[in-house]
Amino acid sequence: MDKNERPETSHERILRSPKFQALVRQRSGFAWILSALMLGLYFGFIVLVAFAKELMAVRIGGSVVTLGILLGLGVIVAAFVLTGIYVVRANSRFDELTRSLQDEVLS
């Protein structure tokens, strides 16, 4: 080692690791897909509220519940479902990749 060189830190080893780069790429890609899906659902709902008022006002089964209320609840439920999907993926695949990366760098 040259006297001007310093030893590589574990932080630098992690950043250079192909496993870390794969983890970041997979996690970011998955998060962007879920985010785009949620934004599409949300903005689709807003567009319906703005431009399809008659459709959103349709009563379901003769009750006071309208299609707009059901679709609004659907958007809220979709947010929980997409969050659950992310958590399951994070607790399985992403945690597995993280443990593998730690084993590689710390050994």
PDB file of N, CA and C in Angstrom:
ATOM      1  N   MET A   1       0.844  -1.175   0.000  1.00  0.00           N
ATOM      2  CA  MET A   1       0.000   0.000   0.000  1.00  0.00           C
ATOM      3  C   MET A   1       0.890   1.238   0.000  1.00  0.00           C
ATOM      4  N   ASP A   2       0.568   2.158  -0.855  1.00  0.00           N
ATOM      5  CA  ASP A   2       1.275   3.425  -0.931  1.00  0.00           C
ATOM      6  C   ASP A   2       0.968   4.232   0.330  1.00  0.00           C
ATOM      7  N   LYS A   3       1.913   5.044   0.792  1.00  0.00           N
ATOM      8  CA  LYS A   3       1.677   5.770   2.036  1.00  0.00           C
ATOM      9  C   LYS A   3       0.580   6.823   1.899  1.00  0.00           C
ATOM     10  N   ASN A   4       0.231   7.225   0.660  1.00  0.00           N
ATOM     11  CA  ASN A   4      -0.872   8.165   0.450  1.00  0.00           C
ATOM     12  C   ASN A   4      -2.229   7.461   0.386  1.00  0.00           C
ATOM     13  N   GLU A   5      -2.199   6.144   0.198  1.00  0.00           N
ATOM     14  CA  GLU A   5      -3.456   5.393   0.136  1.00  0.00           C
ATOM     15  C   GLU A   5      -3.934   5.077   1.537  1.00  0.00           C
ATOM     16  N   ARG A   6      -5.211   5.065   1.683  1.00  0.00           N
ATOM     17  CA  ARG A   6      -5.775   4.670   2.959  1.00  0.00           C
ATOM     18  C   ARG A   6      -6.557   3.379   2.752  1.00  0.00           C
ATOM     19  N   PRO A   7      -6.720   2.596   3.793  1.00  0.00           N
ATOM     20  CA  PRO A   7      -7.469   1.352   3.624  1.00  0.00           C
ATOM     21  C   PRO A   7      -8.932   1.640   3.255  1.00  0.00           C
ATOM     22  N   GLU A   8      -9.488   0.750   2.449  1.00  0.00           N
ATOM     23  CA  GLU A   8     -10.878   0.906   2.020  1.00  0.00           C
ATOM     24  C   GLU A   8     -11.807   0.638   3.203  1.00  0.00           C
ATOM     25  N   THR A   9     -12.756   1.528   3.400  1.00  0.00           N
ATOM     26  CA  THR A   9     -13.699   1.350   4.506  1.00  0.00           C
ATOM     27  C   THR A   9     -14.803   0.384   4.089  1.00  0.00           C
ATOM     28  N   SER A  10     -15.517  -0.139   5.075  1.00  0.00           N
ATOM     29  CA  SER A  10     -16.622  -1.049   4.764  1.00  0.00           C
ATOM     30  C   SER A  10     -17.713  -0.299   3.986  1.00  0.00           C
ATOM     31  N   HIS A  11     -17.878   0.986   4.272  1.00  0.00           N
ATOM     32  CA  HIS A  11     -18.850   1.803   3.547  1.00  0.00           C
ATOM     33  C   HIS A  11     -18.507   1.846   2.055  1.00  0.00           C
ATOM     34  N   GLU A  12     -17.246   2.034   1.751  1.00  0.00           N
ATOM     35  CA  GLU A  12     -16.819   2.076   0.347  1.00  0.00           C
ATOM     36  C   GLU A  12     -16.954   0.706  -0.313  1.00  0.00           C
ATOM     37  N   ARG A  13     -16.652  -0.362   0.428  1.00  0.00           N
ATOM     38  CA  ARG A  13     -16.816  -1.720  -0.111  1.00  0.00           C
ATOM     39  C   ARG A  13     -18.285  -1.998  -0.423  1.00  0.00           C
ATOM     40  N   ILE A  14     -19.174  -1.536   0.443  1.00  0.00           N
ATOM     41  CA  ILE A  14     -20.600  -1.745   0.209  1.00  0.00           C
ATOM     42  C   ILE A  14     -21.044  -1.001  -1.048  1.00  0.00           C
ATOM     43  N   LEU A  15     -20.648   0.251  -1.173  1.00  0.00           N
ATOM     44  CA  LEU A  15     -21.059   1.046  -2.330  1.00  0.00           C
ATOM     45  C   LEU A  15     -20.560   0.460  -3.648  1.00  0.00           C
ATOM     46  N   ARG A  16     -19.392  -0.168  -3.638  1.00  0.00           N
ATOM     47  CA  ARG A  16     -18.840  -0.761  -4.865  1.00  0.00           C
ATOM     48  C   ARG A  16     -19.393  -2.151  -5.147  1.00  0.00           C
ATOM     49  N   SER A  17     -20.014  -2.765  -4.174  1.00  0.00           N
ATOM     50  CA  SER A  17     -20.469  -4.144  -4.308  1.00  0.00           C
ATOM     51  C   SER A  17     -21.572  -4.285  -5.360  1.00  0.00           C
ATOM     52  N   PRO A  18     -21.428  -5.258  -6.263  1.00  0.00           N
ATOM     53  CA  PRO A  18     -22.496  -5.522  -7.239  1.00  0.00           C
ATOM     54  C   PRO A  18     -23.803  -5.934  -6.553  1.00  0.00           C
ATOM     55  N   LYS A  19     -23.709  -6.601  -5.400  1.00  0.00           N
ATOM     56  CA  LYS A  19     -24.918  -6.997  -4.671  1.00  0.00           C
ATOM     57  C   LYS A  19     -25.657  -5.763  -4.154  1.00  0.00           C
ATOM     58  N   PHE A  20     -24.925  -4.779  -3.663  1.00  0.00           N
ATOM     59  CA  PHE A  20     -25.553  -3.553  -3.182  1.00  0.00           C
ATOM     60  C   PHE A  20     -26.217  -2.820  -4.339  1.00  0.00           C
ATOM     61  N   GLN A  21     -25.523  -2.726  -5.448  1.00  0.00           N
ATOM     62  CA  GLN A  21     -26.076  -2.037  -6.606  1.00  0.00           C
ATOM     63  C   GLN A  21     -27.327  -2.753  -7.118  1.00  0.00           C
ATOM     64  N   ALA A  22     -27.315  -4.088  -7.075  1.00  0.00           N
ATOM     65  CA  ALA A  22     -28.505  -4.842  -7.479  1.00  0.00           C
ATOM     66  C   ALA A  22     -29.656  -4.602  -6.511  1.00  0.00           C
ATOM     67  N   LEU A  23     -29.342  -4.567  -5.216  1.00  0.00           N
ATOM     68  CA  LEU A  23     -30.368  -4.303  -4.200  1.00  0.00           C
ATOM     69  C   LEU A  23     -31.003  -2.936  -4.416  1.00  0.00           C
ATOM     70  N   VAL A  24     -30.203  -1.927  -4.600  1.00  0.00           N
ATOM     71  CA  VAL A  24     -30.713  -0.567  -4.810  1.00  0.00           C
ATOM     72  C   VAL A  24     -31.557  -0.507  -6.081  1.00  0.00           C
ATOM     73  N   ARG A  25     -31.089  -1.138  -7.136  1.00  0.00           N
ATOM     74  CA  ARG A  25     -31.806  -1.136  -8.414  1.00  0.00           C
ATOM     75  C   ARG A  25     -33.163  -1.836  -8.276  1.00  0.00           C
ATOM     76  N   GLN A  26     -33.177  -3.013  -7.643  1.00  0.00           N
ATOM     77  CA  GLN A  26     -34.425  -3.759  -7.483  1.00  0.00           C
ATOM     78  C   GLN A  26     -35.410  -3.021  -6.580  1.00  0.00           C
ATOM     79  N   ARG A  27     -34.913  -2.527  -5.447  1.00  0.00           N
ATOM     80  CA  ARG A  27     -35.795  -1.854  -4.492  1.00  0.00           C
ATOM     81  C   ARG A  27     -36.352  -0.559  -5.082  1.00  0.00           C
ATOM     82  N   SER A  28     -35.508   0.207  -5.737  1.00  0.00           N
ATOM     83  CA  SER A  28     -35.970   1.456  -6.343  1.00  0.00           C
ATOM     84  C   SER A  28     -36.971   1.197  -7.458  1.00  0.00           C
ATOM     85  N   GLY A  29     -36.658   0.229  -8.299  1.00  0.00           N
ATOM     86  CA  GLY A  29     -37.568  -0.101  -9.403  1.00  0.00           C
ATOM     87  C   GLY A  29     -38.929  -0.543  -8.901  1.00  0.00           C
ATOM     88  N   PHE A  30     -38.928  -1.406  -7.886  1.00  0.00           N
ATOM     89  CA  PHE A  30     -40.183  -1.892  -7.326  1.00  0.00           C
ATOM     90  C   PHE A  30     -40.964  -0.753  -6.676  1.00  0.00           C
ATOM     91  N   ALA A  31     -40.284   0.102  -5.939  1.00  0.00           N
ATOM     92  CA  ALA A  31     -40.945   1.234  -5.291  1.00  0.00           C
ATOM     93  C   ALA A  31     -41.538   2.188  -6.326  1.00  0.00           C
ATOM     94  N   TRP A  32     -40.821   2.426  -7.419  1.00  0.00           N
ATOM     95  CA  TRP A  32     -41.336   3.323  -8.461  1.00  0.00           C
ATOM     96  C   TRP A  32     -42.567   2.726  -9.132  1.00  0.00           C
ATOM     97  N   ILE A  33     -42.553   1.421  -9.357  1.00  0.00           N
ATOM     98  CA  ILE A  33     -43.711   0.766  -9.979  1.00  0.00           C
ATOM     99  C   ILE A  33     -44.940   0.903  -9.084  1.00  0.00           C
ATOM    100  N   LEU A  34     -44.766   0.603  -7.790  1.00  0.00           N
ATOM    101  CA  LEU A  34     -45.894   0.712  -6.869  1.00  0.00           C
ATOM    102  C   LEU A  34     -46.364   2.164  -6.732  1.00  0.00           C
ATOM    103  N   SER A  35     -45.428   3.093  -6.703  1.00  0.00           N
ATOM    104  CA  SER A  35     -45.790   4.514  -6.611  1.00  0.00           C
ATOM    105  C   SER A  35     -46.571   4.968  -7.847  1.00  0.00           C
ATOM    106  N   ALA A  36     -46.110   4.560  -9.014  1.00  0.00           N
ATOM    107  CA  ALA A  36     -46.804   4.929 -10.249  1.00  0.00           C
ATOM    108  C   ALA A  36     -48.203   4.327 -10.283  1.00  0.00           C
ATOM    109  N   LEU A  37     -48.322   3.094  -9.824  1.00  0.00           N
ATOM    110  CA  LEU A  37     -49.635   2.456  -9.773  1.00  0.00           C
ATOM    111  C   LEU A  37     -50.574   3.216  -8.839  1.00  0.00           C
ATOM    112  N   MET A  38     -50.080   3.590  -7.665  1.00  0.00           N
ATOM    113  CA  MET A  38     -50.917   4.322  -6.705  1.00  0.00           C
ATOM    114  C   MET A  38     -51.289   5.697  -7.245  1.00  0.00           C
ATOM    115  N   LEU A  39     -50.334   6.383  -7.838  1.00  0.00           N
ATOM    116  CA  LEU A  39     -50.637   7.698  -8.413  1.00  0.00           C
ATOM    117  C   LEU A  39     -51.645   7.587  -9.548  1.00  0.00           C
ATOM    118  N   GLY A  40     -51.513   6.545 -10.365  1.00  0.00           N
ATOM    119  CA  GLY A  40     -52.477   6.324 -11.449  1.00  0.00           C
ATOM    120  C   GLY A  40     -53.879   6.100 -10.909  1.00  0.00           C
ATOM    121  N   LEU A  41     -53.995   5.284  -9.865  1.00  0.00           N
ATOM    122  CA  LEU A  41     -55.303   5.058  -9.252  1.00  0.00           C
ATOM    123  C   LEU A  41     -55.873   6.356  -8.675  1.00  0.00           C
ATOM    124  N   TYR A  42     -55.039   7.068  -7.950  1.00  0.00           N
ATOM    125  CA  TYR A  42     -55.497   8.305  -7.304  1.00  0.00           C
ATOM    126  C   TYR A  42     -55.923   9.351  -8.340  1.00  0.00           C
ATOM    127  N   PHE A  43     -55.064   9.606  -9.313  1.00  0.00           N
ATOM    128  CA  PHE A  43     -55.407  10.626 -10.299  1.00  0.00           C
ATOM    129  C   PHE A  43     -56.552  10.188 -11.204  1.00  0.00           C
ATOM    130  N   GLY A  44     -56.653   8.871 -11.449  1.00  0.00           N
ATOM    131  CA  GLY A  44     -57.810   8.361 -12.185  1.00  0.00           C
ATOM    132  C   GLY A  44     -59.098   8.655 -11.437  1.00  0.00           C
ATOM    133  N   PHE A  45     -59.063   8.454 -10.128  1.00  0.00           N
ATOM    134  CA  PHE A  45     -60.229   8.758  -9.300  1.00  0.00           C
ATOM    135  C   PHE A  45     -60.552  10.251  -9.353  1.00  0.00           C
ATOM    136  N   ILE A  46     -59.530  11.088  -9.242  1.00  0.00           N
ATOM    137  CA  ILE A  46     -59.744  12.544  -9.287  1.00  0.00           C
ATOM    138  C   ILE A  46     -60.314  12.972 -10.640  1.00  0.00           C
ATOM    139  N   VAL A  47     -59.836  12.367 -11.717  1.00  0.00           N
ATOM    140  CA  VAL A  47     -60.367  12.694 -13.051  1.00  0.00           C
ATOM    141  C   VAL A  47     -61.842  12.311 -13.139  1.00  0.00           C
ATOM    142  N   LEU A  48     -62.190  11.136 -12.588  1.00  0.00           N
ATOM    143  CA  LEU A  48     -63.604  10.739 -12.585  1.00  0.00           C
ATOM    144  C   LEU A  48     -64.455  11.713 -11.775  1.00  0.00           C
ATOM    145  N   VAL A  49     -63.933  12.137 -10.630  1.00  0.00           N
ATOM    146  CA  VAL A  49     -64.667  13.099  -9.802  1.00  0.00           C
ATOM    147  C   VAL A  49     -64.873  14.408 -10.569  1.00  0.00           C
ATOM    148  N   ALA A  50     -63.861  14.818 -11.306  1.00  0.00           N
ATOM    149  CA  ALA A  50     -63.936  16.102 -12.014  1.00  0.00           C
ATOM    150  C   ALA A  50     -64.794  16.037 -13.280  1.00  0.00           C
ATOM    151  N   PHE A  51     -64.711  14.921 -14.010  1.00  0.00           N
ATOM    152  CA  PHE A  51     -65.336  14.902 -15.339  1.00  0.00           C
ATOM    153  C   PHE A  51     -66.461  13.889 -15.516  1.00  0.00           C
ATOM    154  N   ALA A  52     -66.721  13.060 -14.538  1.00  0.00           N
ATOM    155  CA  ALA A  52     -67.792  12.064 -14.672  1.00  0.00           C
ATOM    156  C   ALA A  52     -68.685  12.116 -13.437  1.00  0.00           C
ATOM    157  N   LYS A  53     -69.180  13.299 -13.150  1.00  0.00           N
ATOM    158  CA  LYS A  53     -69.981  13.487 -11.936  1.00  0.00           C
ATOM    159  C   LYS A  53     -71.239  12.614 -11.944  1.00  0.00           C
ATOM    160  N   GLU A  54     -71.864  12.482 -13.107  1.00  0.00           N
ATOM    161  CA  GLU A  54     -73.084  11.677 -13.188  1.00  0.00           C
ATOM    162  C   GLU A  54     -72.783  10.211 -12.875  1.00  0.00           C
ATOM    163  N   LEU A  55     -71.673   9.712 -13.389  1.00  0.00           N
ATOM    164  CA  LEU A  55     -71.284   8.332 -13.120  1.00  0.00           C
ATOM    165  C   LEU A  55     -70.969   8.132 -11.641  1.00  0.00           C
ATOM    166  N   MET A  56     -70.255   9.062 -11.060  1.00  0.00           N
ATOM    167  CA  MET A  56     -69.876   8.942  -9.648  1.00  0.00           C
ATOM    168  C   MET A  56     -71.083   9.066  -8.726  1.00  0.00           C
ATOM    169  N   ALA A  57     -72.156   9.700  -9.209  1.00  0.00           N
ATOM    170  CA  ALA A  57     -73.355   9.890  -8.393  1.00  0.00           C
ATOM    171  C   ALA A  57     -74.328   8.721  -8.474  1.00  0.00           C
ATOM    172  N   VAL A  58     -74.023   7.733  -9.286  1.00  0.00           N
ATOM    173  CA  VAL A  58     -74.919   6.573  -9.420  1.00  0.00           C
ATOM    174  C   VAL A  58     -75.013   5.859  -8.080  1.00  0.00           C
ATOM    175  N   ARG A  59     -76.256   5.640  -7.635  1.00  0.00           N
ATOM    176  CA  ARG A  59     -76.481   4.954  -6.359  1.00  0.00           C
ATOM    177  C   ARG A  59     -76.341   3.441  -6.546  1.00  0.00           C
ATOM    178  N   ILE A  60     -75.770   2.819  -5.545  1.00  0.00           N
ATOM    179  CA  ILE A  60     -75.547   1.368  -5.582  1.00  0.00           C
ATOM    180  C   ILE A  60     -76.674   0.687  -4.805  1.00  0.00           C
ATOM    181  N   GLY A  61     -77.422  -0.169  -5.491  1.00  0.00           N
ATOM    182  CA  GLY A  61     -78.461  -0.958  -4.832  1.00  0.00           C
ATOM    183  C   GLY A  61     -79.567  -0.146  -4.204  1.00  0.00           C
ATOM    184  N   GLY A  62     -79.851   1.027  -4.708  1.00  0.00           N
ATOM    185  CA  GLY A  62     -80.940   1.822  -4.174  1.00  0.00           C
ATOM    186  C   GLY A  62     -80.656   2.467  -2.825  1.00  0.00           C
ATOM    187  N   SER A  63     -79.430   2.369  -2.341  1.00  0.00           N
ATOM    188  CA  SER A  63     -79.087   2.979  -1.042  1.00  0.00           C
ATOM    189  C   SER A  63     -78.514   4.371  -1.257  1.00  0.00           C
ATOM    190  N   VAL A  64     -78.034   4.967  -0.176  1.00  0.00           N
ATOM    191  CA  VAL A  64     -77.419   6.287  -0.288  1.00  0.00           C
ATOM    192  C   VAL A  64     -75.955   6.192  -0.714  1.00  0.00           C
ATOM    193  N   VAL A  65     -75.427   4.977  -0.780  1.00  0.00           N
ATOM    194  CA  VAL A  65     -74.026   4.774  -1.174  1.00  0.00           C
ATOM    195  C   VAL A  65     -73.921   4.937  -2.688  1.00  0.00           C
ATOM    196  N   THR A  66     -72.956   5.768  -3.115  1.00  0.00           N
ATOM    197  CA  THR A  66     -72.764   6.003  -4.543  1.00  0.00           C
ATOM    198  C   THR A  66     -71.494   5.303  -5.039  1.00  0.00           C
ATOM    199  N   LEU A  67     -71.395   5.231  -6.343  1.00  0.00           N
ATOM    200  CA  LEU A  67     -70.208   4.647  -6.961  1.00  0.00           C
ATOM    201  C   LEU A  67     -68.964   5.437  -6.563  1.00  0.00           C
ATOM    202  N   GLY A  68     -69.084   6.745  -6.443  1.00  0.00           N
ATOM    203  CA  GLY A  68     -67.959   7.596  -6.036  1.00  0.00           C
ATOM    204  C   GLY A  68     -67.432   7.225  -4.657  1.00  0.00           C
ATOM    205  N   ILE A  69     -68.346   6.960  -3.724  1.00  0.00           N
ATOM    206  CA  ILE A  69     -67.923   6.568  -2.380  1.00  0.00           C
ATOM    207  C   ILE A  69     -67.184   5.235  -2.435  1.00  0.00           C
ATOM    208  N   LEU A  70     -67.741   4.288  -3.176  1.00  0.00           N
ATOM    209  CA  LEU A  70     -67.078   2.983  -3.284  1.00  0.00           C
ATOM    210  C   LEU A  70     -65.706   3.085  -3.945  1.00  0.00           C
ATOM    211  N   LEU A  71     -65.612   3.881  -4.998  1.00  0.00           N
ATOM    212  CA  LEU A  71     -64.314   4.049  -5.656  1.00  0.00           C
ATOM    213  C   LEU A  71     -63.318   4.762  -4.746  1.00  0.00           C
ATOM    214  N   GLY A  72     -63.787   5.740  -3.985  1.00  0.00           N
ATOM    215  CA  GLY A  72     -62.914   6.427  -3.019  1.00  0.00           C
ATOM    216  C   GLY A  72     -62.386   5.459  -1.970  1.00  0.00           C
ATOM    217  N   LEU A  73     -63.264   4.615  -1.451  1.00  0.00           N
ATOM    218  CA  LEU A  73     -62.823   3.588  -0.501  1.00  0.00           C
ATOM    219  C   LEU A  73     -61.855   2.619  -1.167  1.00  0.00           C
ATOM    220  N   GLY A  74     -62.109   2.329  -2.432  1.00  0.00           N
ATOM    221  CA  GLY A  74     -61.205   1.452  -3.180  1.00  0.00           C
ATOM    222  C   GLY A  74     -59.803   2.023  -3.288  1.00  0.00           C
ATOM    223  N   VAL A  75     -59.699   3.329  -3.484  1.00  0.00           N
ATOM    224  CA  VAL A  75     -58.389   3.991  -3.551  1.00  0.00           C
ATOM    225  C   VAL A  75     -57.671   3.856  -2.207  1.00  0.00           C
ATOM    226  N   ILE A  76     -58.412   4.038  -1.116  1.00  0.00           N
ATOM    227  CA  ILE A  76     -57.811   3.916   0.218  1.00  0.00           C
ATOM    228  C   ILE A  76     -57.353   2.480   0.466  1.00  0.00           C
ATOM    229  N   VAL A  77     -58.195   1.517   0.129  1.00  0.00           N
ATOM    230  CA  VAL A  77     -57.835   0.107   0.304  1.00  0.00           C
ATOM    231  C   VAL A  77     -56.624  -0.240  -0.568  1.00  0.00           C
ATOM    232  N   ALA A  78     -56.596   0.288  -1.787  1.00  0.00           N
ATOM    233  CA  ALA A  78     -55.461   0.029  -2.682  1.00  0.00           C
ATOM    234  C   ALA A  78     -54.155   0.515  -2.075  1.00  0.00           C
ATOM    235  N   ALA A  79     -54.193   1.645  -1.380  1.00  0.00           N
ATOM    236  CA  ALA A  79     -52.981   2.161  -0.729  1.00  0.00           C
ATOM    237  C   ALA A  79     -52.484   1.168   0.318  1.00  0.00           C
ATOM    238  N   PHE A  80     -53.402   0.622   1.113  1.00  0.00           N
ATOM    239  CA  PHE A  80     -53.013  -0.371   2.121  1.00  0.00           C
ATOM    240  C   PHE A  80     -52.490  -1.651   1.471  1.00  0.00           C
ATOM    241  N   VAL A  81     -53.146  -2.093   0.412  1.00  0.00           N
ATOM    242  CA  VAL A  81     -52.730  -3.323  -0.277  1.00  0.00           C
ATOM    243  C   VAL A  81     -51.340  -3.148  -0.885  1.00  0.00           C
ATOM    244  N   LEU A  82     -51.104  -2.033  -1.556  1.00  0.00           N
ATOM    245  CA  LEU A  82     -49.792  -1.792  -2.162  1.00  0.00           C
ATOM    246  C   LEU A  82     -48.703  -1.671  -1.101  1.00  0.00           C
ATOM    247  N   THR A  83     -49.035  -1.068   0.029  1.00  0.00           N
ATOM    248  CA  THR A  83     -48.080  -1.005   1.138  1.00  0.00           C
ATOM    249  C   THR A  83     -47.762  -2.405   1.637  1.00  0.00           C
ATOM    250  N   GLY A  84     -48.789  -3.229   1.774  1.00  0.00           N
ATOM    251  CA  GLY A  84     -48.590  -4.614   2.197  1.00  0.00           C
ATOM    252  C   GLY A  84     -47.722  -5.389   1.222  1.00  0.00           C
ATOM    253  N   ILE A  85     -47.946  -5.181  -0.061  1.00  0.00           N
ATOM    254  CA  ILE A  85     -47.133  -5.853  -1.080  1.00  0.00           C
ATOM    255  C   ILE A  85     -45.670  -5.441  -0.934  1.00  0.00           C
ATOM    256  N   TYR A  86     -45.433  -4.154  -0.718  1.00  0.00           N
ATOM    257  CA  TYR A  86     -44.061  -3.691  -0.553  1.00  0.00           C
ATOM    258  C   TYR A  86     -43.429  -4.304   0.700  1.00  0.00           C
ATOM    259  N   VAL A  87     -44.162  -4.343   1.793  1.00  0.00           N
ATOM    260  CA  VAL A  87     -43.625  -4.882   3.050  1.00  0.00           C
ATOM    261  C   VAL A  87     -43.268  -6.357   2.892  1.00  0.00           C
ATOM    262  N   VAL A  88     -44.146  -7.117   2.242  1.00  0.00           N
ATOM    263  CA  VAL A  88     -43.853  -8.540   2.028  1.00  0.00           C
ATOM    264  C   VAL A  88     -42.583  -8.695   1.197  1.00  0.00           C
ATOM    265  N   ARG A  89     -42.467  -7.915   0.146  1.00  0.00           N
ATOM    266  CA  ARG A  89     -41.278  -7.991  -0.713  1.00  0.00           C
ATOM    267  C   ARG A  89     -40.035  -7.555   0.048  1.00  0.00           C
ATOM    268  N   ALA A  90     -40.154  -6.503   0.835  1.00  0.00           N
ATOM    269  CA  ALA A  90     -39.005  -6.005   1.610  1.00  0.00           C
ATOM    270  C   ALA A  90     -38.574  -7.020   2.652  1.00  0.00           C
ATOM    271  N   ASN A  91     -39.527  -7.652   3.315  1.00  0.00           N
ATOM    272  CA  ASN A  91     -39.196  -8.620   4.357  1.00  0.00           C
ATOM    273  C   ASN A  91     -38.666  -9.932   3.807  1.00  0.00           C
ATOM    274  N   SER A  92     -38.878 -10.179   2.544  1.00  0.00           N
ATOM    275  CA  SER A  92     -38.369 -11.422   1.973  1.00  0.00           C
ATOM    276  C   SER A  92     -37.148 -11.142   1.095  1.00  0.00           C
ATOM    277  N   ARG A  93     -37.371 -10.683  -0.088  1.00  0.00           N
ATOM    278  CA  ARG A  93     -36.291 -10.526  -1.071  1.00  0.00           C
ATOM    279  C   ARG A  93     -35.260  -9.465  -0.668  1.00  0.00           C
ATOM    280  N   PHE A  94     -35.710  -8.294  -0.269  1.00  0.00           N
ATOM    281  CA  PHE A  94     -34.762  -7.222   0.024  1.00  0.00           C
ATOM    282  C   PHE A  94     -33.953  -7.519   1.282  1.00  0.00           C
ATOM    283  N   ASP A  95     -34.583  -8.093   2.294  1.00  0.00           N
ATOM    284  CA  ASP A  95     -33.843  -8.470   3.502  1.00  0.00           C
ATOM    285  C   ASP A  95     -32.840  -9.580   3.208  1.00  0.00           C
ATOM    286  N   GLU A  96     -33.221 -10.494   2.329  1.00  0.00           N
ATOM    287  CA  GLU A  96     -32.309 -11.575   1.933  1.00  0.00           C
ATOM    288  C   GLU A  96     -31.067 -11.009   1.242  1.00  0.00           C
ATOM    289  N   LEU A  97     -31.286 -10.076   0.336  1.00  0.00           N
ATOM    290  CA  LEU A  97     -30.160  -9.435  -0.347  1.00  0.00           C
ATOM    291  C   LEU A  97     -29.295  -8.639   0.627  1.00  0.00           C
ATOM    292  N   THR A  98     -29.917  -7.987   1.586  1.00  0.00           N
ATOM    293  CA  THR A  98     -29.177  -7.203   2.582  1.00  0.00           C
ATOM    294  C   THR A  98     -28.309  -8.108   3.449  1.00  0.00           C
ATOM    295  N   ARG A  99     -28.869  -9.235   3.904  1.00  0.00           N
ATOM    296  CA  ARG A  99     -28.073 -10.181   4.712  1.00  0.00           C
ATOM    297  C   ARG A  99     -26.909 -10.741   3.904  1.00  0.00           C
ATOM    298  N   SER A 100     -27.151 -11.062   2.660  1.00  0.00           N
ATOM    299  CA  SER A 100     -26.087 -11.572   1.795  1.00  0.00           C
ATOM    300  C   SER A 100     -24.978 -10.538   1.627  1.00  0.00           C
ATOM    301  N   LEU A 101     -25.367  -9.301   1.463  1.00  0.00           N
ATOM    302  CA  LEU A 101     -24.407  -8.201   1.329  1.00  0.00           C
ATOM    303  C   LEU A 101     -23.609  -8.019   2.614  1.00  0.00           C
ATOM    304  N   GLN A 102     -24.265  -8.071   3.751  1.00  0.00           N
ATOM    305  CA  GLN A 102     -23.567  -7.938   5.037  1.00  0.00           C
ATOM    306  C   GLN A 102     -22.559  -9.064   5.218  1.00  0.00           C
ATOM    307  N   ASP A 103     -22.961 -10.287   4.893  1.00  0.00           N
ATOM    308  CA  ASP A 103     -22.044 -11.425   5.019  1.00  0.00           C
ATOM    309  C   ASP A 103     -20.803 -11.229   4.143  1.00  0.00           C
ATOM    310  N   GLU A 104     -21.044 -10.714   2.930  1.00  0.00           N
ATOM    311  CA  GLU A 104     -19.929 -10.500   1.993  1.00  0.00           C
ATOM    312  C   GLU A 104     -18.984  -9.421   2.492  1.00  0.00           C
ATOM    313  N   VAL A 105     -19.521  -8.319   2.957  1.00  0.00           N
ATOM    314  CA  VAL A 105     -18.692  -7.163   3.332  1.00  0.00           C
ATOM    315  C   VAL A 105     -18.026  -7.361   4.682  1.00  0.00           C
ATOM    316  N   LEU A 106     -18.734  -7.961   5.620  1.00  0.00           N
ATOM    317  CA  LEU A 106     -18.191  -8.102   6.962  1.00  0.00           C
ATOM    318  C   LEU A 106     -17.227  -9.267   7.110  1.00  0.00           C
ATOM    319  N   SER A 107     -17.190 -10.145   6.111  1.00  0.00           N
ATOM    320  CA  SER A 107     -16.268 -11.282   6.218  1.00  0.00           C
ATOM    321  C   SER A 107     -14.924 -10.990   5.597  1.00  0.00           C
TER     322      SER A 107
END
